[in-house]
XYZ file of C-alpha atoms in Angstrom:
664
model
C 0.128 0.053 -0.002
C 3.030 2.188 0.806
C 4.845 1.891 -2.567
C 0.859 2.506 -4.227
C 1.006 6.065 -2.522
C 4.406 6.557 -3.120
C 3.513 6.091 -6.889
C 0.445 8.358 -6.867
C 2.319 11.035 -4.930
C 4.919 10.932 -7.663
C 3.078 10.898 -10.417
C 0.904 14.253 -9.105
C 4.223 15.948 -8.996
C 5.649 14.464 -12.269
C 5.678 17.972 -14.031
C 6.481 20.171 -11.312
C 10.528 21.320 -11.642
C 11.058 19.712 -8.096
C 10.690 16.297 -9.766
C 14.121 16.101 -10.050
C 14.680 15.711 -6.454
C 13.048 12.615 -6.517
C 15.360 11.643 -9.053
C 18.472 12.988 -7.382
C 17.284 10.983 -4.319
C 16.988 7.934 -5.999
C 20.162 8.116 -7.773
C 21.869 9.200 -4.360
C 20.601 5.614 -2.807
C 21.592 3.621 -5.778
C 24.873 4.896 -6.028
C 25.125 4.580 -2.125
C 24.304 1.035 -2.095
C 26.870 0.559 -4.843
C 29.635 1.937 -2.640
C 30.123 4.732 -5.292
C 30.989 7.269 -2.303
C 33.400 9.307 -5.196
C 30.104 10.017 -7.432
C 28.066 10.702 -4.399
C 26.671 14.355 -3.893
C 25.765 13.567 -0.064
C 27.978 15.416 1.995
C 26.973 14.922 5.637
C 24.004 14.678 8.302
C 22.524 16.975 10.470
C 24.335 17.510 14.014
C 22.570 20.271 15.573
C 19.073 21.967 13.795
C 16.762 24.965 14.568
C 14.558 27.168 12.686
C 17.528 29.415 11.608
C 20.557 27.183 12.023
C 21.582 24.187 11.024
C 25.353 22.511 12.394
C 26.138 19.607 10.016
C 28.888 17.228 9.892
C 30.839 16.111 6.989
C 34.172 14.344 5.829
C 37.203 15.015 3.899
C 36.129 12.428 1.207
C 32.555 13.786 1.019
C 33.658 16.949 0.424
C 36.529 16.165 -2.641
C 33.534 14.397 -4.271
C 31.504 17.246 -4.510
C 34.341 19.627 -5.714
C 34.557 21.325 -2.295
C 32.092 23.273 0.145
C 33.180 27.019 0.045
C 31.839 29.165 2.511
C 28.516 31.281 1.016
C 27.892 27.451 -1.037
C 24.128 25.930 -1.083
C 23.495 22.821 0.533
C 20.205 21.452 0.646
C 18.425 19.073 3.380
C 16.283 16.708 2.806
C 14.178 13.891 5.247
C 15.919 10.311 4.740
C 12.964 9.149 3.259
C 10.553 11.111 1.122
C 8.715 8.768 -0.725
C 4.999 8.963 0.536
C 5.380 13.161 0.360
C 5.725 15.718 -1.982
C 9.080 16.631 -3.394
C 10.508 19.284 -0.633
C 13.964 20.342 0.807
C 15.271 22.865 3.111
C 17.968 25.082 1.664
C 21.189 25.610 3.717
C 24.044 28.388 3.012
C 27.398 27.549 4.440
C 28.611 30.495 6.975
C 31.525 29.285 8.858
C 33.109 26.371 10.644
C 31.807 24.755 13.665
C 33.214 22.902 16.614
C 32.509 19.432 17.202
C 32.061 17.371 20.457
C 35.510 15.873 19.567
C 37.226 18.983 18.757
C 39.457 19.444 21.409
C 40.633 15.595 21.238
C 41.618 16.335 17.955
C 43.346 19.376 18.735
C 45.474 17.161 21.272
C 46.329 14.220 18.554
C 47.556 17.198 16.017
C 49.450 18.502 18.807
C 51.039 15.158 19.564
C 51.414 14.304 15.527
C 53.704 17.539 15.169
C 55.079 17.095 18.085
C 56.673 13.588 17.336
C 57.550 14.565 13.722
C 55.268 11.293 12.256
C 55.819 11.100 8.635
C 52.469 9.635 8.229
C 49.242 8.532 9.852
C 47.570 5.556 10.388
C 44.578 4.431 9.011
C 42.394 4.685 11.824
C 44.189 8.084 12.833
C 43.151 9.465 9.402
C 39.560 7.662 9.627
C 39.347 10.000 12.957
C 40.708 13.113 12.152
C 38.939 13.885 8.463
C 35.994 14.901 10.145
C 34.462 18.524 10.786
C 31.770 20.518 11.393
C 30.213 23.815 9.490
C 27.563 26.116 10.572
C 24.388 26.682 8.058
C 22.002 29.161 8.142
C 18.488 27.988 7.432
C 17.307 30.134 4.265
C 13.702 28.526 3.971
C 12.152 25.754 2.154
C 11.362 24.698 -1.652
C 7.830 22.501 -2.259
C 5.036 22.822 -4.555
C 2.593 25.128 -4.858
C -0.594 24.571 -3.178
C -2.383 25.992 -5.583
C -0.299 24.985 -8.510
C 1.239 21.674 -8.611
C 3.322 22.421 -11.755
C 4.958 25.054 -9.691
C 7.426 25.693 -6.885
C 6.720 27.872 -3.963
C 9.457 29.051 -1.510
C 9.051 30.189 1.955
C 11.146 32.038 4.119
C 10.519 29.688 7.241
C 10.214 25.956 7.733
C 6.785 24.291 9.105
C 8.708 21.829 11.161
C 11.587 20.224 12.235
C 12.453 16.685 13.171
C 15.393 14.938 14.874
C 18.319 16.077 13.585
C 18.864 11.814 12.523
C 16.494 12.067 9.748
C 17.658 14.182 7.845
C 20.754 13.965 5.132
C 22.589 16.768 3.441
C 23.514 16.948 -0.055
C 25.371 19.732 -2.396
C 22.906 20.206 -5.032
C 23.592 19.059 -8.883
C 22.801 21.011 -11.391
C 19.373 20.291 -12.074
C 18.577 21.317 -8.200
C 20.720 24.629 -8.622
C 18.670 25.540 -11.299
C 15.856 24.963 -9.674
C 17.174 26.878 -6.240
C 18.166 29.924 -8.183
C 15.841 30.254 -11.014
C 12.588 27.943 -9.900
C 11.009 30.827 -8.155
C 11.636 33.416 -10.668
C 8.245 35.015 -12.281
C 7.728 33.349 -15.600
C 7.134 36.587 -17.338
C 9.922 38.879 -19.044
C 12.734 36.402 -18.150
C 16.075 37.686 -18.916
C 19.869 35.734 -18.686
C 21.650 37.984 -16.143
C 25.225 36.059 -15.824
C 26.124 32.658 -14.174
C 26.010 31.613 -10.705
C 29.430 31.610 -9.053
C 29.565 30.539 -5.458
C 33.311 31.747 -5.035
C 35.480 34.410 -6.179
C 38.403 31.630 -6.408
C 38.058 29.253 -9.644
C 40.636 26.895 -9.016
C 38.063 23.915 -9.229
C 37.157 24.829 -12.695
C 41.140 24.346 -13.468
C 40.962 21.277 -12.187
C 38.108 19.719 -14.253
C 36.837 17.306 -12.125
C 33.200 15.439 -12.536
C 32.121 17.419 -9.401
C 32.977 20.912 -10.174
C 31.525 20.620 -13.777
C 28.396 19.266 -12.937
C 27.509 22.495 -10.650
C 29.127 24.991 -12.995
C 27.750 27.580 -15.528
C 23.831 27.472 -13.850
C 22.144 30.723 -15.289
C 20.955 33.285 -12.982
C 17.620 34.435 -14.697
C 15.508 37.328 -13.639
C 12.516 38.928 -14.611
C 12.140 42.283 -15.556
C 8.503 42.092 -14.285
C 10.625 42.489 -10.742
C 11.784 45.892 -12.086
C 8.709 47.906 -13.373
C 7.682 50.316 -10.726
C 9.985 49.228 -8.336
C 13.309 50.501 -6.676
C 16.875 48.769 -8.065
C 19.878 49.963 -5.763
C 23.539 49.210 -7.233
C 26.143 49.323 -4.864
C 30.188 48.749 -5.162
C 33.177 50.514 -5.818
C 34.203 51.986 -8.765
C 35.195 50.000 -11.909
C 33.685 46.951 -10.514
C 30.912 46.715 -12.952
C 27.606 48.076 -11.875
C 27.764 50.254 -14.980
C 27.426 46.978 -16.946
C 24.908 45.364 -15.016
C 22.855 48.683 -15.505
C 22.813 48.189 -19.321
C 21.959 44.705 -18.932
C 19.147 45.774 -16.919
C 17.913 48.306 -19.624
C 18.982 45.698 -21.854
C 16.782 43.146 -20.528
C 13.811 45.556 -20.169
C 14.253 46.861 -24.429
C 13.991 42.766 -24.845
C 10.947 42.429 -22.763
C 8.754 45.184 -24.160
C 9.908 44.927 -27.762
C 6.404 43.492 -28.988
C 4.677 45.888 -26.640
C 6.948 49.297 -26.205
C 5.626 49.355 -22.631
C 8.274 50.802 -20.822
C 9.804 53.819 -21.643
C 13.354 54.340 -20.345
C 15.087 57.787 -19.278
C 19.256 57.101 -18.841
C 21.013 60.113 -16.920
C 24.274 59.379 -18.654
C 26.615 61.302 -16.577
C 29.832 59.664 -18.255
C 28.226 59.555 -21.861
C 28.804 55.378 -21.733
C 25.731 54.745 -22.304
C 25.355 57.099 -24.973
C 28.469 56.819 -26.703
C 30.445 53.379 -27.744
C 33.966 53.335 -26.272
C 36.427 50.515 -28.731
C 39.482 51.127 -26.894
C 37.695 49.696 -23.919
C 35.882 47.463 -26.011
C 32.599 48.634 -24.715
C 29.718 49.243 -26.630
C 26.698 51.408 -25.638
C 23.183 51.076 -25.285
C 22.139 53.596 -27.884
C 24.610 51.732 -30.832
C 23.018 48.530 -29.751
C 19.445 49.569 -30.061
C 19.807 52.413 -31.862
C 16.217 52.332 -33.751
C 14.594 52.420 -29.968
C 17.162 55.042 -28.322
C 17.211 58.523 -28.653
C 19.952 60.806 -27.085
C 19.814 64.218 -25.986
C 23.542 65.746 -25.344
C 24.958 68.962 -24.427
C 28.125 68.642 -26.750
C 27.710 67.039 -29.989
C 29.958 63.651 -30.096
C 31.468 62.347 -33.261
C 29.976 59.063 -34.367
C 26.884 59.680 -31.766
C 23.440 61.605 -33.596
C 21.855 63.354 -30.499
C 19.257 66.086 -30.135
C 20.992 69.665 -28.513
C 20.399 69.680 -24.673
C 20.507 73.360 -23.990
C 19.287 75.622 -20.884
C 16.982 78.198 -20.885
C 18.369 80.672 -18.154
C 15.671 82.748 -18.179
C 12.921 80.482 -17.218
C 14.732 78.857 -14.476
C 16.612 81.622 -12.509
C 16.440 79.390 -9.053
C 18.221 76.491 -10.694
C 20.223 78.022 -13.656
C 21.953 80.794 -11.390
C 23.712 77.790 -9.339
C 24.397 76.504 -12.764
C 26.454 79.445 -14.031
C 27.896 79.887 -10.092
C 29.584 76.531 -11.086
C 30.733 77.909 -14.075
C 32.216 81.204 -12.736
C 34.034 79.171 -9.747
C 37.362 80.046 -10.588
C 36.795 83.583 -11.395
C 34.932 83.927 -7.952
C 38.053 83.254 -6.335
C 39.660 86.225 -7.485
C 36.600 88.672 -7.652
C 34.222 90.166 -4.432
C 31.811 91.186 -7.053
C 31.303 87.773 -9.132
C 31.831 86.047 -5.675
C 28.699 87.883 -4.450
C 26.656 87.582 -7.724
C 27.276 83.615 -7.518
C 25.926 83.537 -4.196
C 22.695 85.460 -4.849
C 19.526 82.990 -3.619
C 16.715 83.802 -6.216
C 13.428 82.997 -6.175
C 11.502 80.225 -7.806
C 9.264 81.564 -10.977
C 6.520 78.971 -8.933
C 6.350 80.483 -5.733
C 5.993 84.207 -6.764
C 2.122 83.855 -6.782
C 1.641 82.366 -3.425
C 3.692 85.333 -1.917
C 2.187 88.474 0.126
C 2.247 91.506 -2.749
C 5.295 93.412 -0.878
C 7.164 89.948 -1.109
C 6.234 89.283 -4.385
C 7.281 92.769 -5.768
C 10.896 92.221 -4.325
C 10.595 88.678 -5.831
C 9.809 89.663 -9.289
C 12.423 92.718 -9.263
C 14.953 90.001 -8.444
C 14.020 88.026 -11.580
C 14.264 91.113 -13.635
C 17.725 91.985 -12.637
C 18.840 89.022 -13.499
C 17.100 88.928 -16.685
C 19.305 92.228 -17.455
C 22.431 90.688 -16.714
C 21.596 88.291 -19.403
C 20.529 90.587 -21.713
C 23.408 92.497 -21.016
C 25.587 89.625 -21.579
C 23.957 88.755 -25.196
C 21.974 85.730 -24.262
C 18.753 85.602 -26.751
C 15.230 85.470 -24.957
C 11.452 84.570 -26.287
C 10.119 87.686 -25.127
C 6.913 86.801 -25.924
C 7.185 83.190 -24.007
C 8.925 85.894 -21.043
C 5.491 87.835 -21.148
C 3.534 84.458 -21.030
C 5.094 83.881 -17.541
C 2.980 86.734 -16.208
C 5.229 87.683 -13.126
C 3.033 90.009 -12.553
C -0.820 88.653 -13.285
C -3.411 91.226 -12.044
C -1.129 94.401 -11.927
C -1.316 97.443 -14.826
C 2.672 97.339 -14.568
C 4.462 94.979 -17.458
C 6.240 92.198 -16.711
C 9.563 94.252 -17.984
C 8.654 97.263 -15.791
C 10.692 96.992 -12.264
C 8.238 99.390 -10.772
C 10.008 101.854 -9.200
C 8.651 105.021 -8.303
C 8.110 108.037 -10.437
C 10.186 110.241 -8.052
C 13.322 107.744 -7.985
C 12.905 107.636 -12.049
C 12.603 111.187 -12.318
C 16.217 111.207 -10.184
C 17.812 108.672 -12.087
C 16.888 110.035 -15.451
C 17.363 113.606 -14.351
C 13.643 114.544 -14.977
C 13.713 113.361 -18.430
C 12.243 109.866 -17.796
C 10.944 107.779 -20.615
C 7.941 105.600 -20.735
C 8.404 102.722 -18.314
C 10.071 100.010 -19.964
C 8.161 97.429 -22.089
C 11.076 94.936 -23.487
C 14.391 93.456 -22.117
C 16.397 96.062 -23.540
C 14.352 98.867 -22.098
C 14.584 96.494 -18.748
C 18.350 96.488 -19.128
C 18.904 100.482 -19.557
C 17.019 101.124 -16.428
C 18.037 99.128 -14.025
C 21.889 99.993 -15.254
C 20.837 103.896 -14.680
C 19.475 102.704 -11.192
C 22.855 100.713 -10.160
C 24.894 103.876 -10.855
C 22.941 106.101 -9.216
C 22.864 104.009 -6.489
C 26.852 103.627 -6.363
C 26.898 107.334 -6.957
C 23.769 107.878 -4.316
C 24.428 105.156 -1.471
C 22.019 107.640 1.070
C 19.629 108.871 -0.670
C 16.345 108.906 0.829
C 14.461 107.065 -2.600
C 16.736 104.520 -1.561
C 14.359 103.878 1.020
C 11.007 102.331 1.151
C 8.253 103.943 2.659
C 8.195 101.473 5.848
C 11.925 102.670 6.062
C 13.507 99.656 4.805
C 16.195 100.008 2.020
C 14.881 99.426 -1.471
C 17.421 96.867 -2.024
C 18.406 94.076 -0.131
C 22.165 92.166 -0.111
C 21.205 90.312 -3.331
C 19.386 93.447 -5.080
C 22.803 94.935 -4.692
C 25.089 92.183 -5.656
C 22.894 91.501 -8.890
C 23.342 95.379 -9.740
C 27.215 95.694 -8.979
C 27.344 92.797 -10.828
C 25.112 94.313 -13.743
C 27.344 97.483 -13.518
C 30.781 96.613 -11.741
C 32.360 99.987 -10.277
C 36.591 98.627 -11.022
C 37.674 99.762 -14.287
C 38.872 96.332 -14.987
C 35.779 94.547 -14.018
C 33.995 92.758 -17.122
C 30.805 92.534 -15.739
C 27.970 90.268 -17.699
C 30.446 89.983 -20.581
C 32.122 87.039 -18.288
C 28.945 85.157 -18.949
C 29.149 85.238 -22.828
C 31.605 81.865 -23.082
C 28.575 79.691 -21.635
C 25.997 81.586 -24.205
C 26.302 77.732 -26.141
C 24.511 76.046 -22.859
C 21.772 78.420 -23.620
C 18.647 78.338 -26.268
C 15.625 80.746 -26.056
C 13.265 77.754 -27.064
C 14.763 75.276 -24.421
C 12.313 73.533 -22.917
C 10.691 72.186 -25.726
C 12.658 69.141 -25.592
C 11.095 67.970 -22.008
C 7.989 67.435 -24.219
C 9.371 65.482 -26.775
C 11.117 63.249 -23.983
C 7.907 62.825 -22.540
C 6.473 61.582 -26.014
C 9.165 58.890 -26.596
C 8.732 57.748 -23.392
C 5.268 57.195 -23.886
C 6.111 55.184 -26.980
C 8.431 53.033 -25.042
C 11.449 54.448 -26.463
C 15.237 54.667 -24.315
C 15.973 58.278 -24.123
C 19.769 58.954 -22.952
C 20.678 62.213 -21.622
C 24.675 62.599 -22.612
C 26.035 64.673 -19.555
C 29.422 63.512 -20.019
C 30.871 67.272 -20.452
C 28.490 68.630 -18.065
C 29.299 70.257 -14.395
C 27.666 68.543 -11.304
C 25.343 71.705 -10.916
C 23.764 70.679 -14.846
C 23.846 67.336 -14.324
C 21.640 67.880 -10.899
C 19.566 70.606 -13.059
C 18.704 68.125 -16.028
C 18.105 65.456 -12.941
C 15.611 67.738 -10.963
C 13.762 69.323 -14.096
C 12.773 66.184 -16.257
C 12.234 63.814 -12.838
C 9.789 66.409 -11.697
C 8.402 66.834 -15.501
C 8.092 62.462 -15.608
C 6.382 62.346 -12.091
C 3.956 65.145 -13.013
C 3.083 63.360 -16.509
C 2.681 60.093 -14.614
C 0.516 61.668 -11.981
C -1.427 63.346 -14.428
C -2.326 60.043 -16.657
C -3.292 58.518 -12.692
C -5.733 61.103 -12.115
C -7.331 60.758 -15.678
C -7.103 56.824 -15.417
C -4.820 56.461 -18.682
C -1.659 54.896 -16.809
C -2.848 51.253 -18.388
C 0.112 48.955 -18.867
C 2.715 51.798 -19.408
C 5.761 52.078 -17.164
C 8.528 54.776 -17.031
C 12.089 53.347 -15.835
C 14.695 56.318 -14.604
C 18.453 55.444 -14.193
C 20.340 57.794 -12.137
C 24.281 57.408 -11.169
C 25.891 58.625 -8.414
C 22.589 58.577 -6.522
C 24.099 60.163 -2.969
C 24.586 63.595 -4.618
C 20.288 62.913 -5.282
C 19.176 61.193 -1.967
C 21.785 62.932 0.545
C 21.690 60.942 3.974
C 21.655 63.878 5.813
C 18.251 65.109 4.487
C 15.511 64.663 7.090
C 12.789 65.724 5.371
C 13.247 63.884 1.948
C 10.139 65.828 0.714
C 11.486 66.463 -3.339
C 10.567 64.262 -6.411
C 13.255 61.727 -5.513
C 11.199 61.097 -2.037
C 7.936 60.945 -4.208
C 9.574 58.376 -6.545
C 10.514 56.264 -3.576
C 6.958 56.659 -1.727
C 4.809 57.056 -4.539
C 6.555 55.988 -7.550
C 4.797 52.308 -7.753
C 1.418 53.767 -7.882
C 2.368 56.264 -10.687
C 4.122 53.131 -12.293
C 7.709 54.665 -12.087
C 10.455 52.359 -11.171
C 14.062 53.417 -10.707
C 17.770 51.946 -11.048
C 20.185 54.085 -8.846
C 24.083 53.601 -8.570
C 26.596 54.515 -5.570
C 29.270 52.862 -4.130
C 27.837 53.251 -0.540
C 25.049 52.312 0.986
C 25.485 54.726 3.845
C 25.673 57.656 2.005
C 21.977 57.180 0.510
C 18.876 58.546 2.650
C 17.639 55.845 4.563
C 14.019 56.640 3.594
C 14.643 55.728 0.071
C 16.768 52.095 1.264
C 13.696 51.103 3.163
C 11.351 50.804 -0.319
C 14.030 49.567 -2.153
C 13.090 46.056 -3.479
C 15.879 44.880 -5.875
C 19.455 44.936 -4.794
C 22.756 44.058 -6.810
C 25.928 44.524 -4.191
C 29.607 43.959 -5.891
C 32.783 45.026 -3.549
C 32.466 47.084 -0.607
C 35.853 47.746 1.280
C 34.111 49.303 4.816
C 32.837 46.789 7.337
C 30.528 49.887 7.937
C 29.278 49.704 4.895
C 28.181 46.188 5.005
C 26.644 46.053 8.347
C 24.621 48.845 7.273
C 23.578 46.778 4.057
C 22.626 44.068 6.175
C 20.787 46.158 8.596
C 18.995 47.175 5.917
C 18.345 43.727 4.281
C 18.649 41.214 6.487
C 19.058 38.394 3.821
C 22.206 39.623 3.591
C 23.330 38.867 7.030
C 25.830 36.380 6.888
C 27.695 37.199 3.650
C 29.399 40.496 4.778
C 32.994 38.751 4.446
C 32.039 37.880 1.023
C 31.459 41.224 -0.354
C 34.223 42.792 1.779
C 36.715 40.263 0.392
C 35.739 39.836 -3.613
C 36.959 42.243 -5.901
C 36.624 40.786 -9.298
C 34.650 43.380 -11.665
C 31.040 41.640 -12.269
C 30.891 39.840 -9.721
C 28.132 40.811 -7.284
C 25.407 39.529 -4.781
C 21.989 40.118 -5.792
C 18.273 40.106 -4.466
C 15.038 40.844 -6.554
C 11.319 40.848 -5.745
C 11.951 36.950 -6.966
C 15.066 35.976 -5.542
C 14.150 35.642 -1.810
C 17.598 35.031 -0.579
C 21.337 36.431 -1.917
C 22.443 34.847 -5.032
C 25.914 35.181 -6.290
C 26.071 36.170 -9.857
C 28.949 36.947 -12.206
C 27.325 39.061 -14.704
C 28.058 38.462 -18.316
C 29.475 41.492 -20.275
C 26.974 43.747 -21.866
C 26.447 42.920 -25.659
C 23.542 41.909 -28.339
């Protein structure tokens, strides 16, 4: 009757991937009966068993037969017999060696042997000394899905533990390793990331033993569904393969959406490696590999890379563009007080003006007008119709180009021959230059004091006017900005709608910021991130999101998500908290997890971790994601480029992988 039940149980799960376990265990029994120890995958017995850890005893012949048992390797623990049970096993990961009950006697034996300089051991002593113990972490249990017996389920706990003597421990063969690594990966949009690599050391491959080859070259598969509307972190020291893995993820998304174009990707390429090929290093870019589905926007056009111009409109975003100019003028500011004062001015944001009190609004608008006059004097072209459309002075009769000075001040400035109020940028610049000259010559004039007794111009105003009309004969003033006109376009801003349209059609847009300063990179990252978020939020409100997603890629993420940002209220915080709702996913890369805001880290689902050189970094990582506890030493020691440890929404435990090089 028991044989009938066993047959029925095996037939029920015949099409389950775990059917290979029954075949594996049956084969082990046959080889054990035949005494073929060298061909077995058996590694030992359970000495002590708990819900979280297990200690196993093994011996040298068992280790040799399976090609070694390195730290971090996977072992399976199965009941001695599962003939009448569904196929299942407990997954263990080796963490360290453990003492045995006879450890002190073994050490005493070694001491005596070496003290007496014995040339060789007798067979009985050899048999005693070859045994040892390993401590393992219990990762969870694989078993057939109760909802669909053709699928595998994984639980991060175990349903029960029996007495230790009821279990045997094996090193999984290639088929079982494939189930362990890929068996619970979502079936949709699968993509090959690389191969399983349990250790950095590859000596066993050189030895070419049957045991080592049987467990080698197991593909590691990821599901691109795990990355849609999810947060993915890429940690590790520079030049060790983070960018290559980012390319693979972007490639996987392109491959997965080739038929429906359901995911648009926006890559902020700070080194130009995603947009441009590098034949010297043998690196191919995403753009050249998928030219028909990629669009490049570049500040500087590069030979061999078709691109659209990426420009700033310095007039329309004064609060973010003045810091960009400040980065350009950094060297000049060190040697000039008036330039340094100009670059330190805090400009109001256009969007904040409408909510200000009347007096504050007047001062804010006037600052922007002073800034416009400087750009006009420097020769930056402007679309005055667009500037009028901003309606800074909405609800007033005063024109946008009129700074709104009192008639008494204008009469004094123009020696009682004041023209009509300015109606153009040129007229604005002329009037403000006149006022700046008057202020320099009449510092104590009562006309420079408001009716409430406050100075007409605050420190920021005076810095702007002093830059517009420098006092020194050798000071160049706004002319110093002319060398940066190439970064400006009066029509800039149209590329935003173009990029959003590209993303809607499932294209991959690459912003080539390789020649840009940190300020410019941050400017474009902030601006486009806000636009993408607003676009997706609007689609959510209008119920038109459908099955379309947007994926963003950020490098040097510590500049965008600083660890000391307690509020985390900007657009990146909203990506972390609300991105999934609005179908926005992001992949962010940085060298150290401790430099990233914890609020973002706690919302991150997928992790790719290369070499970290600091114990503090690995501790921060394991505190953030408990599955990394126990593999900190491997992360600290392994420095091979492309060798990473990953966790995805499908991979419930850490999988060591050697990522393949990006290619088509």
